[in-house]
mmCIF file of C-alpha atoms in Angstrom:
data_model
loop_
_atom_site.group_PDB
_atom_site.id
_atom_site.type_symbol
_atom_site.label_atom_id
_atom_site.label_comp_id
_atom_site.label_asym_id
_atom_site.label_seq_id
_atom_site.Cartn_x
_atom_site.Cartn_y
_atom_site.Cartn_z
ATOM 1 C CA UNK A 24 2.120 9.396 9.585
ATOM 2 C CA UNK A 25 4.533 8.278 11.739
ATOM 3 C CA UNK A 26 3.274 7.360 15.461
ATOM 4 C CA UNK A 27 4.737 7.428 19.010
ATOM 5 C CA UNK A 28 3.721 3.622 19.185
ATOM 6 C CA UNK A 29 4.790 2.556 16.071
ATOM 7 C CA UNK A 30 8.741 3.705 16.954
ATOM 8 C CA UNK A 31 10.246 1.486 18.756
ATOM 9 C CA UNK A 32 13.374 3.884 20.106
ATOM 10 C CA UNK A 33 12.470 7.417 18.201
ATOM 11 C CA UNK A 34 15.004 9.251 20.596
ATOM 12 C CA UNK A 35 17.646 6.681 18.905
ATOM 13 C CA UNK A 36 16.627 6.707 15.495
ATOM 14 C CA UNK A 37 15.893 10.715 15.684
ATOM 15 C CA UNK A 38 18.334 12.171 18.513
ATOM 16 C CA UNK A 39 18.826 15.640 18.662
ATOM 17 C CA UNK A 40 21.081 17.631 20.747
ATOM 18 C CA UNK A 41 20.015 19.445 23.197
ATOM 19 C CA UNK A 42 19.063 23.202 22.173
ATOM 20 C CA UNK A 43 20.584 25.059 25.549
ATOM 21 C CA UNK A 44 24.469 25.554 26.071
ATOM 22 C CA UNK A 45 23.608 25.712 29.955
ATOM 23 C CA UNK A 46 24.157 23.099 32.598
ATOM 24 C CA UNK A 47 20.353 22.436 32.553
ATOM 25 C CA UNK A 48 19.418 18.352 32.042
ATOM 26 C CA UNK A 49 19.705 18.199 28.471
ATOM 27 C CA UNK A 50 16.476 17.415 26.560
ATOM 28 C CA UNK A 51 17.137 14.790 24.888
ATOM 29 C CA UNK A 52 17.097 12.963 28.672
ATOM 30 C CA UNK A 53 13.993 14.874 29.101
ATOM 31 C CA UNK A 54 12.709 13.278 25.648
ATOM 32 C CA UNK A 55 14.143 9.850 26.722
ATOM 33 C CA UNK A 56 12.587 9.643 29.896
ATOM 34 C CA UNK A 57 8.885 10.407 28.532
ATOM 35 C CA UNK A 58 9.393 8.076 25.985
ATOM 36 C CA UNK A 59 9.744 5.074 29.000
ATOM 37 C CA UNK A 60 6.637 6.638 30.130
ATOM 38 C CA UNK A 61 4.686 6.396 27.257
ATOM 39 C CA UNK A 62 6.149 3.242 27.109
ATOM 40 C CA UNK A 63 5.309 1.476 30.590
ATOM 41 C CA UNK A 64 1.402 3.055 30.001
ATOM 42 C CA UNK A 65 2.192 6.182 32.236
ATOM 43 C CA UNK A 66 0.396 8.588 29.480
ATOM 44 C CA UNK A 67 -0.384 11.610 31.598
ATOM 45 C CA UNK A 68 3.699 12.039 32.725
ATOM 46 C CA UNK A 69 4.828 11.481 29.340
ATOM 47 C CA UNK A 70 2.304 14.362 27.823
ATOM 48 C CA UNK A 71 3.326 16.398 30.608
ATOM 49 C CA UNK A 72 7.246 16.184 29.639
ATOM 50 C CA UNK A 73 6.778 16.204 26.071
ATOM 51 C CA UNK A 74 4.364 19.817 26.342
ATOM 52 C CA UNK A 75 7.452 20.996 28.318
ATOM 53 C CA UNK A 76 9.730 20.266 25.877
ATOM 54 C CA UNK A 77 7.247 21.823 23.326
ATOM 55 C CA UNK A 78 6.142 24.869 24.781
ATOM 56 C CA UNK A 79 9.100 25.703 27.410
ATOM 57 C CA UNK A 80 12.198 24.685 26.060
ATOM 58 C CA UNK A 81 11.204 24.953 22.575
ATOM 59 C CA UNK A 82 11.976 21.387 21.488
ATOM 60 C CA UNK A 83 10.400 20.467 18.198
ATOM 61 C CA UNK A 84 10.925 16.511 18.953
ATOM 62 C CA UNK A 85 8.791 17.365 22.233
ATOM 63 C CA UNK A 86 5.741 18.908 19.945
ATOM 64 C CA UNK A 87 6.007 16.064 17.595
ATOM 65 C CA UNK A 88 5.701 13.472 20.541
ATOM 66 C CA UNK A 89 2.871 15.587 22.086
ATOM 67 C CA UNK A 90 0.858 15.601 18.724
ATOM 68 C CA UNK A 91 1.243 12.185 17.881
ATOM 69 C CA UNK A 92 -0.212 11.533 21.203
ATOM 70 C CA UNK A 93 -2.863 13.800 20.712
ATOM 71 C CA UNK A 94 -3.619 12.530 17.044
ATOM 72 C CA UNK A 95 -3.561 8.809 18.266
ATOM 73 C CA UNK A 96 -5.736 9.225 21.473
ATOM 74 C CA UNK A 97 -3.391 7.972 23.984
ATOM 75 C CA UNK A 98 -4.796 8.180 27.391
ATOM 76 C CA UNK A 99 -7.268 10.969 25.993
ATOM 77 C CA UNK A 100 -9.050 11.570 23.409
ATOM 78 C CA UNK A 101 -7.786 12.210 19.640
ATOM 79 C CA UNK A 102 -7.677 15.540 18.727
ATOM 80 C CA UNK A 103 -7.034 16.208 15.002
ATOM 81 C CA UNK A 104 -7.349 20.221 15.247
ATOM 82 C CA UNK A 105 -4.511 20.092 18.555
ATOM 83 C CA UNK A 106 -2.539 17.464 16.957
ATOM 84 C CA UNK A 107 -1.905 19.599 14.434
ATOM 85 C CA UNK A 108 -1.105 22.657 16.243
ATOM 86 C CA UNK A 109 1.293 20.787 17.584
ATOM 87 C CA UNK A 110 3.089 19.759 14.618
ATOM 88 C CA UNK A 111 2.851 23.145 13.546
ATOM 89 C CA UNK A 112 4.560 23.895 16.319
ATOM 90 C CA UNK A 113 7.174 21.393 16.427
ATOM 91 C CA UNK A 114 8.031 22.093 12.583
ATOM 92 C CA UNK A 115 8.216 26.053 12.996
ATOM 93 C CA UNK A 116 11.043 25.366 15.620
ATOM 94 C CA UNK A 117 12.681 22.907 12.758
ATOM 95 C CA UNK A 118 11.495 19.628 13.246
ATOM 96 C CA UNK A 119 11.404 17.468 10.133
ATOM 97 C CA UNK A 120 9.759 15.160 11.475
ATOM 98 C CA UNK A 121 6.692 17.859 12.791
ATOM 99 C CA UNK A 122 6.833 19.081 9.253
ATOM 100 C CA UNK A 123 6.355 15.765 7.518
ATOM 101 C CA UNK A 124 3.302 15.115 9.637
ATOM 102 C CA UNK A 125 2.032 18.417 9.679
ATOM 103 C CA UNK A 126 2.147 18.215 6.192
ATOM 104 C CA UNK A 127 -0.274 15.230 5.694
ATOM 105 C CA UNK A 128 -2.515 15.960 7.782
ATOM 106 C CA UNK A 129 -2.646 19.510 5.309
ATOM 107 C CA UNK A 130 -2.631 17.186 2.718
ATOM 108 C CA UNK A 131 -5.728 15.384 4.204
ATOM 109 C CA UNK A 132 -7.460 17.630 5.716
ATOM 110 C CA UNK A 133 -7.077 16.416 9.306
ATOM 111 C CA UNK A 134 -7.901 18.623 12.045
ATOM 112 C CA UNK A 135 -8.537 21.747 9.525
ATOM 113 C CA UNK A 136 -8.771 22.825 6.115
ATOM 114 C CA UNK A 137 -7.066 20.521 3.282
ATOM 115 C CA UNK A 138 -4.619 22.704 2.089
ATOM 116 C CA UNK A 139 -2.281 21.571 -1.101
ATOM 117 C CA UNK A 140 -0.211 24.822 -0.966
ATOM 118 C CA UNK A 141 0.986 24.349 2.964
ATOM 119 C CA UNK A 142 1.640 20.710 2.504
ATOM 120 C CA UNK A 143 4.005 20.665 -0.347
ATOM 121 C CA UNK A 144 5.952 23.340 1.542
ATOM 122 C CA UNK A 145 6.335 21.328 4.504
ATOM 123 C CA UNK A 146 7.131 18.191 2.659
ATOM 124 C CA UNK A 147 9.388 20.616 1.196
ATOM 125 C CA UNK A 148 11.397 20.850 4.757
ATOM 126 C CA UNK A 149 11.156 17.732 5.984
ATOM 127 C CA UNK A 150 12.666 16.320 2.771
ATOM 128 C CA UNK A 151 14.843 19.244 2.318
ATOM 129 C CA UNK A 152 15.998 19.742 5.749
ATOM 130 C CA UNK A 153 18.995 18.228 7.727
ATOM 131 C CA UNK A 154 17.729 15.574 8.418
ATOM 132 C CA UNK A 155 16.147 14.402 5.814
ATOM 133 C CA UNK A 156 12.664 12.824 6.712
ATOM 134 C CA UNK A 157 11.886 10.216 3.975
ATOM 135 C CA UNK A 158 8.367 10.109 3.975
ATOM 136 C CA UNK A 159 8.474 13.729 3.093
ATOM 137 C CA UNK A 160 10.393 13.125 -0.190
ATOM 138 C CA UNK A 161 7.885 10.367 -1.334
ATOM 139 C CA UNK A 162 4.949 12.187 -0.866
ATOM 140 C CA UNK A 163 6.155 15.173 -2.014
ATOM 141 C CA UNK A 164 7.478 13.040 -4.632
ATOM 142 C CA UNK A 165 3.405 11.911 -5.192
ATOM 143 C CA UNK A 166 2.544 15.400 -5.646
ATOM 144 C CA UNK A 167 4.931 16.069 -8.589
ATOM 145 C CA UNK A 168 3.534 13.293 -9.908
ATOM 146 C CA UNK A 169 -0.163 13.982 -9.076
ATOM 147 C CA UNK A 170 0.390 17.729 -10.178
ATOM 148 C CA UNK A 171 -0.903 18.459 -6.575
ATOM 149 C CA UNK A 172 0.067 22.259 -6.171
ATOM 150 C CA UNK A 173 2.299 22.343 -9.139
ATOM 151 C CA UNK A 174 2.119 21.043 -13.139
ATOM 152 C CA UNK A 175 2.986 17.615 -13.517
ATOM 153 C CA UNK A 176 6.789 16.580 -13.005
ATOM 154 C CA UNK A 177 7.860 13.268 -13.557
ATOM 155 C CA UNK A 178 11.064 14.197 -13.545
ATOM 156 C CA UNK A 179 11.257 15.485 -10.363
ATOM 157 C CA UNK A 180 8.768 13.016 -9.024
ATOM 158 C CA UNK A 181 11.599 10.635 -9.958
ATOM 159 C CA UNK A 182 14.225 12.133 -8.095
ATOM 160 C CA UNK A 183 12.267 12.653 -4.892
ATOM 161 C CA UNK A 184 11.254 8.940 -5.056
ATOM 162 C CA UNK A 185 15.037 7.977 -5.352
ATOM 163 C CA UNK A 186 15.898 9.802 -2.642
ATOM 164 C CA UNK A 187 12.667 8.515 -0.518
ATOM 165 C CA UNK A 188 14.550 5.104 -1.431
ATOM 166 C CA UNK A 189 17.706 5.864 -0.853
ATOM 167 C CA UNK A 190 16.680 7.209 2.463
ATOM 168 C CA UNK A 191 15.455 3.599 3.004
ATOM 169 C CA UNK A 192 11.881 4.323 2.392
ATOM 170 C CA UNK A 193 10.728 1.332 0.524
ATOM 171 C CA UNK A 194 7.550 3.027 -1.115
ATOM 172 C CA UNK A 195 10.007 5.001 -2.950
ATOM 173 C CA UNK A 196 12.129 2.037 -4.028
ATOM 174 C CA UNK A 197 8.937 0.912 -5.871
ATOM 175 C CA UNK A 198 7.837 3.689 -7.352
ATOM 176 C CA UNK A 199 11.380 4.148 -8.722
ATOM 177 C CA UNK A 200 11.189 0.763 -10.254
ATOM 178 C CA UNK A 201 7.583 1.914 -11.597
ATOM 179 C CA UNK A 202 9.462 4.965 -13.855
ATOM 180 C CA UNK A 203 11.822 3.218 -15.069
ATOM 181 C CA UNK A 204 9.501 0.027 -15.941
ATOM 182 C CA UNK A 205 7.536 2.608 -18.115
ATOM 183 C CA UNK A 206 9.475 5.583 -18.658
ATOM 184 C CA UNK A 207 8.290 7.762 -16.981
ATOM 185 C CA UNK A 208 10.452 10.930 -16.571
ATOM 186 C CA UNK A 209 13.492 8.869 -17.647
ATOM 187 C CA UNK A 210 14.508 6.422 -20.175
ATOM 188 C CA UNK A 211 12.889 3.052 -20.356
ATOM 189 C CA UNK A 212 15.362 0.496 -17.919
ATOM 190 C CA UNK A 213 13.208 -2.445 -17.043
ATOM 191 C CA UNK A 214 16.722 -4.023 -15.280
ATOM 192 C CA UNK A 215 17.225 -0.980 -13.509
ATOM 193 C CA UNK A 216 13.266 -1.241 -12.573
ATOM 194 C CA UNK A 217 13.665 -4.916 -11.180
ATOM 195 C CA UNK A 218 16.810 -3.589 -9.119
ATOM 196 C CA UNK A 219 14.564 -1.254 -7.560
ATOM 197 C CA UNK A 220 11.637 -3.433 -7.300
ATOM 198 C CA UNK A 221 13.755 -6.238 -5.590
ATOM 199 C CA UNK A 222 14.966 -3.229 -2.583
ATOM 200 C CA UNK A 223 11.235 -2.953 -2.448
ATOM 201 C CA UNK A 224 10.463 -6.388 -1.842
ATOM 202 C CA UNK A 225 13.385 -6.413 0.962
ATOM 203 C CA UNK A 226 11.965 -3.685 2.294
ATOM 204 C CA UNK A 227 8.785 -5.655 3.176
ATOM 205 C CA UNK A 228 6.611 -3.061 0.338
ATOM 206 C CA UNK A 229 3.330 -5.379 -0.903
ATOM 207 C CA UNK A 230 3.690 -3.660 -4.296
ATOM 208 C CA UNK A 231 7.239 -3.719 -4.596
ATOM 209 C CA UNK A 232 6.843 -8.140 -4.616
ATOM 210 C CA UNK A 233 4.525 -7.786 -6.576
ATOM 211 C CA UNK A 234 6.324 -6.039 -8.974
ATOM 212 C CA UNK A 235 8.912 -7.870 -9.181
ATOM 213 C CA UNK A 236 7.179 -11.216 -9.800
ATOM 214 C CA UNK A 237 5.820 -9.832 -12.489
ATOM 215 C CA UNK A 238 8.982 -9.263 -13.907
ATOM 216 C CA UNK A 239 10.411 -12.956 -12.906
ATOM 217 C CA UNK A 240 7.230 -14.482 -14.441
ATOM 218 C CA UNK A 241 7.706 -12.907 -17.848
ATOM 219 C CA UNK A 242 11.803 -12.126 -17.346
ATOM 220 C CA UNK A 243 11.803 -8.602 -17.869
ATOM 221 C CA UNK A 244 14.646 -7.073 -16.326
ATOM 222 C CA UNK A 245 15.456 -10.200 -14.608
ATOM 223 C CA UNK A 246 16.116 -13.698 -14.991
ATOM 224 C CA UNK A 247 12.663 -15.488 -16.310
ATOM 225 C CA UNK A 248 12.153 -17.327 -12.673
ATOM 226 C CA UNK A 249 8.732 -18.936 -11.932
ATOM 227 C CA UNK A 250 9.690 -20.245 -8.499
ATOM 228 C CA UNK A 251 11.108 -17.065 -7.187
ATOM 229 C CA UNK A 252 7.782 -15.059 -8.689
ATOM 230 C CA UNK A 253 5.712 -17.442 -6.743
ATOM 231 C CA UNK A 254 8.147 -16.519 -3.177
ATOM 232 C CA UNK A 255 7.294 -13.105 -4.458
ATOM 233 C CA UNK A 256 3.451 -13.302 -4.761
ATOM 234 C CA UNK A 257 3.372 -14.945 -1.614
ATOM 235 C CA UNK A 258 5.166 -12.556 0.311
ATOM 236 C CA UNK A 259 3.015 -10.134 -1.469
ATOM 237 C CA UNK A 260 0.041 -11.269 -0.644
ATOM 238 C CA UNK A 261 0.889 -12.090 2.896
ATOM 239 C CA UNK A 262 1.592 -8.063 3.134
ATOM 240 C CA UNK A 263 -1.737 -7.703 2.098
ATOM 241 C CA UNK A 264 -2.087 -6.976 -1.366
ATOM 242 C CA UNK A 265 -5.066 -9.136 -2.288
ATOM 243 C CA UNK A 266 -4.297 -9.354 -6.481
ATOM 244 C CA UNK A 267 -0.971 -11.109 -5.491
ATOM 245 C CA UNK A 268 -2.984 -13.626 -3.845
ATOM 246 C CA UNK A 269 -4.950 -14.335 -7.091
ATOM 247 C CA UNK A 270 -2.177 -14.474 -9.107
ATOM 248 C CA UNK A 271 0.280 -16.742 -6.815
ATOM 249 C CA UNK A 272 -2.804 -19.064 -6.778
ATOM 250 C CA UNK A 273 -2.844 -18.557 -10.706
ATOM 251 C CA UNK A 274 0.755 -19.433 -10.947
ATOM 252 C CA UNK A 275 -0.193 -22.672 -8.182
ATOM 253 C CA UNK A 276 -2.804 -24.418 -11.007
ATOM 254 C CA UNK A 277 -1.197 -23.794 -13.887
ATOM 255 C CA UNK A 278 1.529 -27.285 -14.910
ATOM 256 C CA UNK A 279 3.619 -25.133 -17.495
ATOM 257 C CA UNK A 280 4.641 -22.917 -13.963
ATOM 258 C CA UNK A 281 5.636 -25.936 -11.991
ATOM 259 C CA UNK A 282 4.532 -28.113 -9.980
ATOM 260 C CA UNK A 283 0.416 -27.935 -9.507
ATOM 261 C CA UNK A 284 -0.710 -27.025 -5.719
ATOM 262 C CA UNK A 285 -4.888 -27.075 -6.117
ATOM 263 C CA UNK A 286 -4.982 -26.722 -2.256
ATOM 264 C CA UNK A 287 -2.117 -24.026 -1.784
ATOM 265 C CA UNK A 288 -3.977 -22.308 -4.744
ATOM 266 C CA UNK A 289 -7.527 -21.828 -3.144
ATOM 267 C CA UNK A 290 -5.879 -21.262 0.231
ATOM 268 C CA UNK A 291 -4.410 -17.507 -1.556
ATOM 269 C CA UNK A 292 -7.448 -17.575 -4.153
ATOM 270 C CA UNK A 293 -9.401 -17.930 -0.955
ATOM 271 C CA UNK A 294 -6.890 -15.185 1.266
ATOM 272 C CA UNK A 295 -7.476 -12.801 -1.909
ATOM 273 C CA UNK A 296 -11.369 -13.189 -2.316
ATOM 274 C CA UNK A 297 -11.999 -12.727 1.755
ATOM 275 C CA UNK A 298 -10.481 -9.007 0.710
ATOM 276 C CA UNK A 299 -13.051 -9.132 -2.588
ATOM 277 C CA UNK A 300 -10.378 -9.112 -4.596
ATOM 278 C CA UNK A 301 -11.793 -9.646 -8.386
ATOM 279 C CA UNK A 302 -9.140 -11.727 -9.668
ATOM 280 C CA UNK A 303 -8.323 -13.479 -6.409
ATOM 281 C CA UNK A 304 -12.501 -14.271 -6.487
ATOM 282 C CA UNK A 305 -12.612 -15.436 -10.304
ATOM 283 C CA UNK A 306 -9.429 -17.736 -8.898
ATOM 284 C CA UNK A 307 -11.159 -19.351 -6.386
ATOM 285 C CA UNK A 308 -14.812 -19.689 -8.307
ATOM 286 C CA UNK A 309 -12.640 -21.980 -10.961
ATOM 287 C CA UNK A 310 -11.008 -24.113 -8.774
ATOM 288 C CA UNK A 311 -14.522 -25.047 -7.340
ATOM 289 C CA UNK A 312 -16.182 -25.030 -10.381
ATOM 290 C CA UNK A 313 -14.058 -27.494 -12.173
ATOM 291 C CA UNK A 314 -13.186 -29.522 -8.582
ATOM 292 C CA UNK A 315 -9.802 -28.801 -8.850
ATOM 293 C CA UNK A 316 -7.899 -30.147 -5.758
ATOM 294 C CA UNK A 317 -11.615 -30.464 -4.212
ATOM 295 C CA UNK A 318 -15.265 -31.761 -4.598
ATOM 296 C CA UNK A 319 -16.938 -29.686 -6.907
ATOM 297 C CA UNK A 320 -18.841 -26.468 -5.183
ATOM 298 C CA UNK A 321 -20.896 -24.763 -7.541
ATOM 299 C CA UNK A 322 -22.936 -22.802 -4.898
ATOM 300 C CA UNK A 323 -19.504 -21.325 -4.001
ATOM 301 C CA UNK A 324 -18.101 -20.990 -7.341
ATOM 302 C CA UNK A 325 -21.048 -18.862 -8.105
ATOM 303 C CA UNK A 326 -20.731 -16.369 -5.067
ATOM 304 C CA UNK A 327 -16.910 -16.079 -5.909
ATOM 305 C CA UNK A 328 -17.778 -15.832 -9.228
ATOM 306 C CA UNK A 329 -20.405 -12.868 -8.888
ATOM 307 C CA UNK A 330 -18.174 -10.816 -6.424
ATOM 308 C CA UNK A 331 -15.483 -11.264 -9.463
ATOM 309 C CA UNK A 332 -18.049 -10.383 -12.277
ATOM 310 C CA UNK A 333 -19.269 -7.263 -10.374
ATOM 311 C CA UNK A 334 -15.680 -6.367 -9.526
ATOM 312 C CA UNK A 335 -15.548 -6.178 -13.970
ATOM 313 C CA UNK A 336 -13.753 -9.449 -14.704
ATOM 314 C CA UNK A 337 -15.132 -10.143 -17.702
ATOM 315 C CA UNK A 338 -14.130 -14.363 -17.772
ATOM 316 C CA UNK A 339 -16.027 -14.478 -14.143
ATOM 317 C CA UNK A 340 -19.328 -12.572 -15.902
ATOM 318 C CA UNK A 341 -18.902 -15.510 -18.533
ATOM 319 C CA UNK A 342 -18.509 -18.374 -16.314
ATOM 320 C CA UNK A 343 -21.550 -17.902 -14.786
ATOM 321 C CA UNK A 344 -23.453 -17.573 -18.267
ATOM 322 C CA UNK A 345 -21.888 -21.208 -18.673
ATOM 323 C CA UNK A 346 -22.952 -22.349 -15.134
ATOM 324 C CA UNK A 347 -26.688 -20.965 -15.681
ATOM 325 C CA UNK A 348 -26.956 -21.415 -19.606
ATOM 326 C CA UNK A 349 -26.011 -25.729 -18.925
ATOM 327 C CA UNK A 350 -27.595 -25.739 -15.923
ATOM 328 C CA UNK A 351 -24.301 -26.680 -14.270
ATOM 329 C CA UNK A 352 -25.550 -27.802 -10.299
ATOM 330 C CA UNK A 353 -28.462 -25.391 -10.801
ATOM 331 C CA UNK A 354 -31.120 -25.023 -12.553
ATOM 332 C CA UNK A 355 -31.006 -23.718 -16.058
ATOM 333 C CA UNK A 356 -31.767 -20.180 -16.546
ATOM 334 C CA UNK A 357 -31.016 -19.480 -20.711
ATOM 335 C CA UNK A 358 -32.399 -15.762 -19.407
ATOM 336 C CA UNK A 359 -30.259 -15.154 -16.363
ATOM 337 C CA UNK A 360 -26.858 -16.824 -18.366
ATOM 338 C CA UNK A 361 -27.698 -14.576 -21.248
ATOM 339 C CA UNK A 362 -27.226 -11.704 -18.570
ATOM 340 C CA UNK A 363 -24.399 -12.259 -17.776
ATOM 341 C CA UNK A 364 -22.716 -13.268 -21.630
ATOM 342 C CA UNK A 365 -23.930 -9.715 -22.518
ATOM 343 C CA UNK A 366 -22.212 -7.967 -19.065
ATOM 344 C CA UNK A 367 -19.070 -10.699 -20.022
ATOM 345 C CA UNK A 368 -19.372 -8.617 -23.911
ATOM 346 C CA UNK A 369 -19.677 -5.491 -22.668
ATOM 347 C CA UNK A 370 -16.651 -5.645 -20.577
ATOM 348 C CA UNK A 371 -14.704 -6.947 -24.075
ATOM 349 C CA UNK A 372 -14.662 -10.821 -24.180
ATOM 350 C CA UNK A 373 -15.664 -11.379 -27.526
ATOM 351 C CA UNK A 374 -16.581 -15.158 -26.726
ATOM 352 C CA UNK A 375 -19.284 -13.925 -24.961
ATOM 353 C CA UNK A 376 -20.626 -11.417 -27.392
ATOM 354 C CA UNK A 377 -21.629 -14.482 -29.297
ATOM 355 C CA UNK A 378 -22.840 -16.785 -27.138
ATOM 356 C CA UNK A 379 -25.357 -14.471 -25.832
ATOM 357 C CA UNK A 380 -26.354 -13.127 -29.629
ATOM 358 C CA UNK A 381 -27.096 -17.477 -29.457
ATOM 359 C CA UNK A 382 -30.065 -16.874 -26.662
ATOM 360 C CA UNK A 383 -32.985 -15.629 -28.012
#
């Protein structure tokens, strides 16, 4: 959802004119005004102009304003169940931007009953509508996908995320560049995927880097480039997406990508793990288990190592069947290591299926 204190200059980015032909103050100046309010702290004036906008001069900027301060809790406290009588207010006068909130917290089941049918329809007019609010089209654009409230369409779930996207919504950028990487809903175009997954990435979207270092690393769509895949994980992972982390520091050991980093690699593995990232955590067990870059830690190879193996990476489960089954900076526990070969087998590496059919 959108929030009062997350927009910078809403009035700018969202200006209506105002809805009376008479020489009354117009009010967007009213709308303006509380917005320096809410700015400078001054919570109880700004609430005060922004339910007058809402309730008296039928505004539908004014009831968005007034329910995102009710939803967030500024200078009171949060009220789902009026927050969203407020949107519902604010989108039955024609506010998109009511509508698109309203809408998720339907979706969600904030501050009343979840309720699929209500929320597609209001995604429906904030996408729809005038204005076009983009986080309506890519969530409505998730429920064609989802077959939330309707049968699966991944047709149309395309063409709402293109138009999330083209609406600058960066979300939608990526999951554009997801159909077309697999074909869904359109014709397989993995160029046409990294062209999307690249706006993505400029849009500041975790997955969207992601994505598209993938597609540098193996040069799928793109030109096969290791050095701008490991830009990409970085950023990635610096966004907060925690397997980006595991793979930059992947990319960071490995000679045949480049030049080796050890320490730059279990400073991500590391970034990654904190999160409990699997693959980040089986990362970051190796590099201390085998010393690379550092004195060898097998006490923390093994912690990173169990997080990974419980998170189902099946190498990490075998690792520490190697650690325990050779006794590796612990003592030797054929028992315990056999444990973990058969949990390494069960989640399908095939190495492991033997070596614990070895313990008897």
């Amino acid at each position: 959802m959108l929030s009062i204190g997350l927009l910078a200059y809403p009035a700018l980015a969202y200006a209506a004119p105002a809805q009376s032909g008479t020489a009354q103050r117009p009010d967007i100046d009213i709308y303006n005004e509380a917005l320096e309010n809410f700015k400078s702290g001054n919570y109880a004036a700004a609430y005060s102009s922004f339910d007058q906008l809402c309730t008296v001069r039928k505004y539908g900027l004014g009831c968005w304003a007034r329910g995102s301060m009710e939803e967030s809790g500024n200078g009171r406290t949060a009220d789902a169940v009026k927050a969203r009588a407020s949107y519902a207010q604010g989108c039955n006068i024609g506010d998109e931007i009511s509508c698109s909130d309203l809408a998720a917290m339907q979706y969600n089941g904030n501050g009343g009953p979840r309720d699929i049918f209500n929320a597609k329809a209001n995604y429906t007019k904030a996408c729809n509508g005038q204005k076009n609010q983009k986080s309506g089209c890519y969530y409505l654009g998730t429920m064609a996908e989802k077959g939330e409230g309707q049968e699966v369409n991944q047709s149309l779930a395309l063409s709402l995320f293109k138009k999330a996207c083209n609406l600058g919504d960066p979300r939608g950028c990526n999951d554009t560049g997801r159909f077309y990487k697999n074909g869904f809903g359109v014709a397989m175009d993995k160029a046409m995927a990294g062209t999307f997954f690249q706006t993505a990435c400029n849009g500041d979207n975790k997955y969207g880097c992601f994505n598209l270092a993938q597609a540098q690393m193996k040069g799928e769509g793109t030109a096969l480039n290791y050095a701008l895949a490991k830009t990409n994980y970085e950023k990635s992972c610096n966004l907060g997406y925690a397997e980006s982390c595991g793979a930059l520091a992947y990319v960071l050991r490995m000679v045949k990508y480049g030049t080796v980093e050890y320490a730059k690699a279990y400073q991500f593995a590391r970034k990654g793990c904190d999160q409990s990232n699997p693959y980040s955590c089986f990362q970051s067990g190796y590099l201390q288990q085998l010393g690379l870059g550092m004195a060898i830690k097998i006490d923390g190879a093994i912690a990173d190592y169990i997080i990974s193996c419980n998170g189902k990476n099946d190498t990490a489960c075998n690792n520490l069947g190697v650690i325990y089954n050779s006794g590796q900076g612990v003592t030797k526990n054929t028992q315990l290591a056999k444990t973990y070969y058969q949990k390494s087998c069960d989640l399908g590496y095939k190495d492991a299926c033997d070596r614990a059919a070895a313990i008897k």
